[in-house]
C-alpha cells in the first residue's frame, strides 16, 4: 500500500496570520485542499493521512468532507515541532501498515506536487529504499560568517535542494524513530527525517522534481505567487476551450 502522509500541523508563525497558512483560502479554497486534491486524484496513492494540531482536527475533517477526499483514512494529532509531528504520524500508522508499505511524506503547503513526482518517487523508493525530490540550486551561495558577512563561497554545483515528497518504506523510518527513542534522544526542531536518515548511515537517493513542485507557501508573498499561478492556469484553460469552440 502507498500512503500519503500530509503534514498540516504548522502554526504559520512566519506567515503572519492568525489562521495557520495551510487553512488560508486562495480563490475560495484552503491551501491544504489543493494539496490533498493531488493525492486524492493520484492513481499511485491508496490512502491519505493528515497530521495536524489536535485543535484543528475538526477543521481538517471539514475540508475532507466538503471536498470529497475519501482516500483520507487517518487524521493524526501532531507534535510541538515538525519533526515531532512526523514521528507521531509514523507511530500512528503502526497497526495499519506493513514494513514494506510506502509512505509519501509531503507538506500540506506545497500544493503543486505533480502526479509524475509522486509516481516516480515511489518507483525509486521501491528500488533504492528511499527517494527525495531534487531541484538544482540556481543562485550564488556562500557560507554565512555571521553579522551580515560571507565566510566563503559555496559552489552551487555541489548542492541540491531536496524537497518533498520524501518517500520511504514504512518499516525503515518506524524503526529509525524507535531506535532513537531507545537512546533517549529528544527530537529538536531541526531533527528532520532527512537528517536523521543520513546520520544513521543511509544514503539519500533523489530524482529531479518538476519545476512547479518547488513552491512551498511559507509567506504571504508565496501565497500571492500561488494565486497568480492558478489564475494563469485558468486563463490558459479558458483560451484552450475557446480555441476548440472556434
Short mmCIF file of C-alpha atoms in Angstrom, two decimals:
data_model
loop_
_atom_site.label_atom_id
_atom_site.label_comp_id
_atom_site.label_asym_id
_atom_site.label_seq_id
_atom_site.Cartn_x
_atom_site.Cartn_y
_atom_site.Cartn_z
CA UNK A 1 0.00 0.00 0.00
CA UNK A 2 1.11 3.54 -0.76
CA UNK A 3 0.10 6.10 1.88
CA UNK A 4 0.46 9.87 1.55
CA UNK A 5 1.26 11.44 4.94
CA UNK A 6 0.40 15.13 4.64
CA UNK A 7 1.92 17.49 7.22
CA UNK A 8 -0.60 20.16 8.20
CA UNK A 9 0.40 20.82 11.80
CA UNK A 10 2.28 24.09 11.32
CA UNK A 11 1.27 27.17 13.28
CA UNK A 12 2.11 29.62 10.48
CA UNK A 13 4.29 31.94 12.58
CA UNK A 14 6.25 33.11 9.53
CA UNK A 15 3.05 33.68 7.55
CA UNK A 16 1.81 36.40 9.89
CA UNK A 17 -1.76 35.15 10.06
CA UNK A 18 -3.91 34.10 13.00
CA UNK A 19 -5.09 31.18 10.90
CA UNK A 20 -2.36 28.60 10.12
CA UNK A 21 -1.34 29.03 6.49
CA UNK A 22 -2.48 25.58 5.37
CA UNK A 23 -6.06 26.68 6.07
CA UNK A 24 -5.82 30.11 4.41
CA UNK A 25 -8.02 30.28 1.32
CA UNK A 26 -6.76 31.08 -2.15
CA UNK A 27 -9.51 31.78 -4.69
CA UNK A 28 -12.03 30.48 -2.19
CA UNK A 29 -10.32 27.17 -1.41
CA UNK A 30 -7.99 26.26 1.51
CA UNK A 31 -4.36 25.68 0.54
CA UNK A 32 -4.49 22.26 2.19
CA UNK A 33 -7.40 21.28 -0.07
CA UNK A 34 -5.32 21.97 -3.19
CA UNK A 35 -2.60 19.65 -1.86
CA UNK A 36 -4.98 16.90 -0.80
CA UNK A 37 -6.69 17.03 -4.19
CA UNK A 38 -3.49 15.96 -5.95
CA UNK A 39 -3.07 12.91 -3.73
CA UNK A 40 -6.79 12.12 -3.90
CA UNK A 41 -6.57 12.01 -7.69
CA UNK A 42 -3.18 10.27 -7.93
CA UNK A 43 -3.58 6.67 -9.13
CA UNK A 44 -0.45 5.76 -7.14
CA UNK A 45 -1.87 6.68 -3.71
CA UNK A 46 -4.11 4.24 -1.88
CA UNK A 47 -4.78 6.15 1.33
CA UNK A 48 -4.07 9.52 2.94
CA UNK A 49 -3.08 10.53 6.46
CA UNK A 50 -3.31 14.18 7.52
CA UNK A 51 -1.18 15.21 10.51
CA UNK A 52 -2.50 18.33 12.23
CA UNK A 53 -2.68 20.06 15.58
CA UNK A 54 -5.31 18.45 17.86
CA UNK A 55 -7.41 21.61 17.96
CA UNK A 56 -7.54 21.70 14.14
CA UNK A 57 -8.89 18.17 13.69
CA UNK A 58 -12.46 19.33 13.07
CA UNK A 59 -11.26 21.88 10.52
CA UNK A 60 -9.33 19.19 8.62
CA UNK A 61 -12.29 16.80 8.82
CA UNK A 62 -14.48 19.54 7.35
CA UNK A 63 -12.13 20.01 4.39
CA UNK A 64 -12.01 16.26 3.80
CA UNK A 65 -15.80 16.03 3.90
CA UNK A 66 -16.56 19.17 1.86
CA UNK A 67 -14.22 18.25 -1.00
CA UNK A 68 -14.92 14.52 -1.01
CA UNK A 69 -11.38 13.37 -0.19
CA UNK A 70 -12.46 9.81 0.58
CA UNK A 71 -8.93 8.41 0.48
CA UNK A 72 -8.28 10.17 3.80
CA UNK A 73 -8.34 7.38 6.40
CA UNK A 74 -6.48 9.00 9.30
CA UNK A 75 -6.39 12.46 10.85
CA UNK A 76 -3.49 12.24 13.30
CA UNK A 77 -2.55 14.71 16.06
CA UNK A 78 0.89 16.23 15.53
CA UNK A 79 3.53 17.43 17.97
CA UNK A 80 5.03 20.74 19.04
CA UNK A 81 7.53 20.75 16.15
CA UNK A 82 7.55 19.49 12.58
CA UNK A 83 9.96 16.59 13.39
CA UNK A 84 7.76 15.55 16.33
CA UNK A 85 4.69 15.64 14.07
CA UNK A 86 6.39 13.40 11.52
CA UNK A 87 7.28 10.90 14.23
CA UNK A 88 3.69 10.97 15.53
CA UNK A 89 2.44 10.26 12.05
CA UNK A 90 4.66 7.21 11.58
CA UNK A 91 3.81 5.84 15.01
CA UNK A 92 0.07 6.24 14.40
CA UNK A 93 0.26 4.03 11.31
CA UNK A 94 1.90 1.09 13.09
CA UNK A 95 -1.20 -1.09 13.25
CA UNK A 96 -2.30 -0.21 9.72
CA UNK A 97 0.84 -0.70 7.61
CA UNK A 98 3.39 -3.42 6.89
CA UNK A 99 7.11 -2.70 6.89
CA UNK A 100 7.25 -2.81 3.08
CA UNK A 101 4.41 -0.36 2.57
CA UNK A 102 5.41 3.04 1.15
CA UNK A 103 4.88 6.37 2.91
CA UNK A 104 4.92 9.51 0.77
CA UNK A 105 5.64 12.36 3.20
CA UNK A 106 4.58 15.75 1.90
CA UNK A 107 3.96 19.28 3.14
CA UNK A 108 0.35 20.45 3.16
CA UNK A 109 1.51 23.89 1.98
CA UNK A 110 3.22 22.52 -1.16
CA UNK A 111 0.18 22.24 -3.45
CA UNK A 112 1.92 21.98 -6.83
CA UNK A 113 3.34 18.47 -6.46
CA UNK A 114 2.69 16.54 -9.66
CA UNK A 115 1.40 13.04 -10.36
CA UNK A 116 4.76 12.34 -12.01
CA UNK A 117 6.71 13.35 -8.90
CA UNK A 118 4.56 11.03 -6.80
CA UNK A 119 4.78 8.05 -9.16
CA UNK A 120 8.49 8.33 -9.92
CA UNK A 121 9.42 8.86 -6.26
CA UNK A 122 7.57 5.71 -5.26
CA UNK A 123 9.33 3.75 -8.02
CA UNK A 124 12.78 4.95 -6.87
CA UNK A 125 11.93 4.16 -3.25
CA UNK A 126 10.91 0.61 -4.12
CA UNK A 127 14.26 0.11 -5.84
CA UNK A 128 16.61 2.08 -3.56
CA UNK A 129 14.83 2.26 -0.20
CA UNK A 130 14.00 5.98 -0.20
CA UNK A 131 13.58 8.91 -2.54
CA UNK A 132 13.73 12.69 -2.23
CA UNK A 133 12.67 15.12 -4.94
CA UNK A 134 15.61 17.22 -6.08
CA UNK A 135 15.88 20.65 -7.66
CA UNK A 136 19.21 22.17 -8.71
CA UNK A 137 20.43 25.26 -6.87
CA UNK A 138 20.18 28.20 -9.26
CA UNK A 139 21.57 31.09 -7.24
CA UNK A 140 25.00 32.01 -5.91
CA UNK A 141 25.66 30.61 -2.46
CA UNK A 142 28.05 31.34 0.39
CA UNK A 143 28.63 30.20 3.96
CA UNK A 144 27.39 32.94 6.27
CA UNK A 145 30.01 34.03 8.76
CA UNK A 146 27.57 35.99 10.89
CA UNK A 147 26.76 39.69 11.31
CA UNK A 148 25.95 40.05 7.62
CA UNK A 149 29.19 38.88 6.05
CA UNK A 150 30.02 35.81 3.94
CA UNK A 151 32.67 33.46 5.21
CA UNK A 152 33.46 31.61 1.99
CA UNK A 153 31.98 30.72 -1.37
CA UNK A 154 29.76 27.63 -1.63
CA UNK A 155 29.70 26.49 -5.29
CA UNK A 156 26.09 25.81 -6.19
CA UNK A 157 27.13 22.90 -8.41
CA UNK A 158 27.95 20.89 -5.27
CA UNK A 159 24.49 21.28 -3.74
CA UNK A 160 20.92 20.29 -4.49
CA UNK A 161 17.60 21.22 -2.92
CA UNK A 162 15.84 18.16 -1.51
CA UNK A 163 12.13 18.90 -1.46
CA UNK A 164 9.09 16.84 -0.58
CA UNK A 165 7.73 14.35 -1.38
CA UNK A 166 10.10 12.37 0.84
CA UNK A 167 9.34 8.71 0.24
CA UNK A 168 10.31 5.78 2.48
CA UNK A 169 9.49 2.19 3.23
CA UNK A 170 7.37 2.43 6.34
CA UNK A 171 9.32 -0.05 8.47
CA UNK A 172 12.66 1.67 7.88
CA UNK A 173 11.55 5.00 9.33
CA UNK A 174 9.45 3.48 12.08
CA UNK A 175 12.46 1.51 13.31
CA UNK A 176 14.68 4.60 12.95
CA UNK A 177 12.45 6.51 15.37
CA UNK A 178 12.17 3.54 17.72
CA UNK A 179 15.96 3.27 17.95
CA UNK A 180 16.26 7.00 18.64
CA UNK A 181 13.64 6.81 21.35
CA UNK A 182 15.52 3.88 22.87
CA UNK A 183 18.62 6.03 23.26
CA UNK A 184 16.67 8.80 24.97
CA UNK A 185 17.22 11.17 22.03
CA UNK A 186 14.80 14.11 22.25
CA UNK A 187 13.85 15.43 18.83
CA UNK A 188 14.86 19.04 18.27
CA UNK A 189 13.24 21.45 15.82
CA UNK A 190 15.98 20.62 13.29
CA UNK A 191 15.79 16.82 13.56
CA UNK A 192 14.06 16.32 10.24
CA UNK A 193 13.71 12.82 8.82
CA UNK A 194 16.28 13.54 6.11
CA UNK A 195 18.99 14.46 8.63
CA UNK A 196 18.19 11.51 10.87
CA UNK A 197 18.22 9.22 7.85
CA UNK A 198 21.68 10.40 6.79
CA UNK A 199 23.00 10.32 10.38
CA UNK A 200 22.00 6.65 10.56
CA UNK A 201 24.46 5.90 7.75
CA UNK A 202 21.93 5.54 4.94
CA UNK A 203 22.14 7.13 1.51
CA UNK A 204 19.53 9.66 0.43
CA UNK A 205 18.57 8.82 -3.15
CA UNK A 206 16.94 11.56 -5.18
CA UNK A 207 15.34 12.29 -8.54
CA UNK A 208 14.73 15.56 -10.44
CA UNK A 209 11.38 17.04 -9.39
CA UNK A 210 9.01 19.04 -11.58
CA UNK A 211 9.75 22.77 -11.53
CA UNK A 212 6.37 23.78 -10.12
CA UNK A 213 6.96 21.49 -7.16
CA UNK A 214 9.49 23.96 -5.77
CA UNK A 215 6.66 26.06 -4.41
CA UNK A 216 6.12 25.89 -0.66
CA UNK A 217 3.78 28.53 0.73
CA UNK A 218 5.61 29.98 3.71
CA UNK A 219 4.93 33.71 3.40
CA UNK A 220 2.12 35.91 2.09
CA UNK A 221 4.30 36.55 -0.97
CA UNK A 222 4.28 32.82 -1.69
CA UNK A 223 0.50 32.83 -1.38
CA UNK A 224 0.24 35.66 -3.91
CA UNK A 225 2.50 33.79 -6.33
CA UNK A 226 0.34 30.68 -5.97
CA UNK A 227 -2.80 32.69 -6.65
CA UNK A 228 -1.18 34.17 -9.74
CA UNK A 229 -0.22 30.69 -10.93
CA UNK A 230 -3.80 29.47 -10.53
CA UNK A 231 -5.19 32.48 -12.38
CA UNK A 232 -2.72 31.90 -15.22
CA UNK A 233 -3.79 28.25 -15.50
CA UNK A 234 -7.44 29.32 -15.57
CA UNK A 235 -6.69 31.78 -18.36
CA UNK A 236 -4.84 29.12 -20.35
CA UNK A 237 -7.72 26.67 -19.90
CA UNK A 238 -10.27 29.29 -20.99
CA UNK A 239 -8.17 30.11 -24.06
CA UNK A 240 -7.90 26.42 -24.97
CA UNK A 241 -11.65 25.99 -24.59
CA UNK A 242 -12.32 28.97 -26.86
CA UNK A 243 -9.88 27.59 -29.44
CA UNK A 244 -11.74 24.29 -29.53
CA UNK A 245 -15.06 26.08 -29.95
CA UNK A 246 -13.69 28.05 -32.91
#
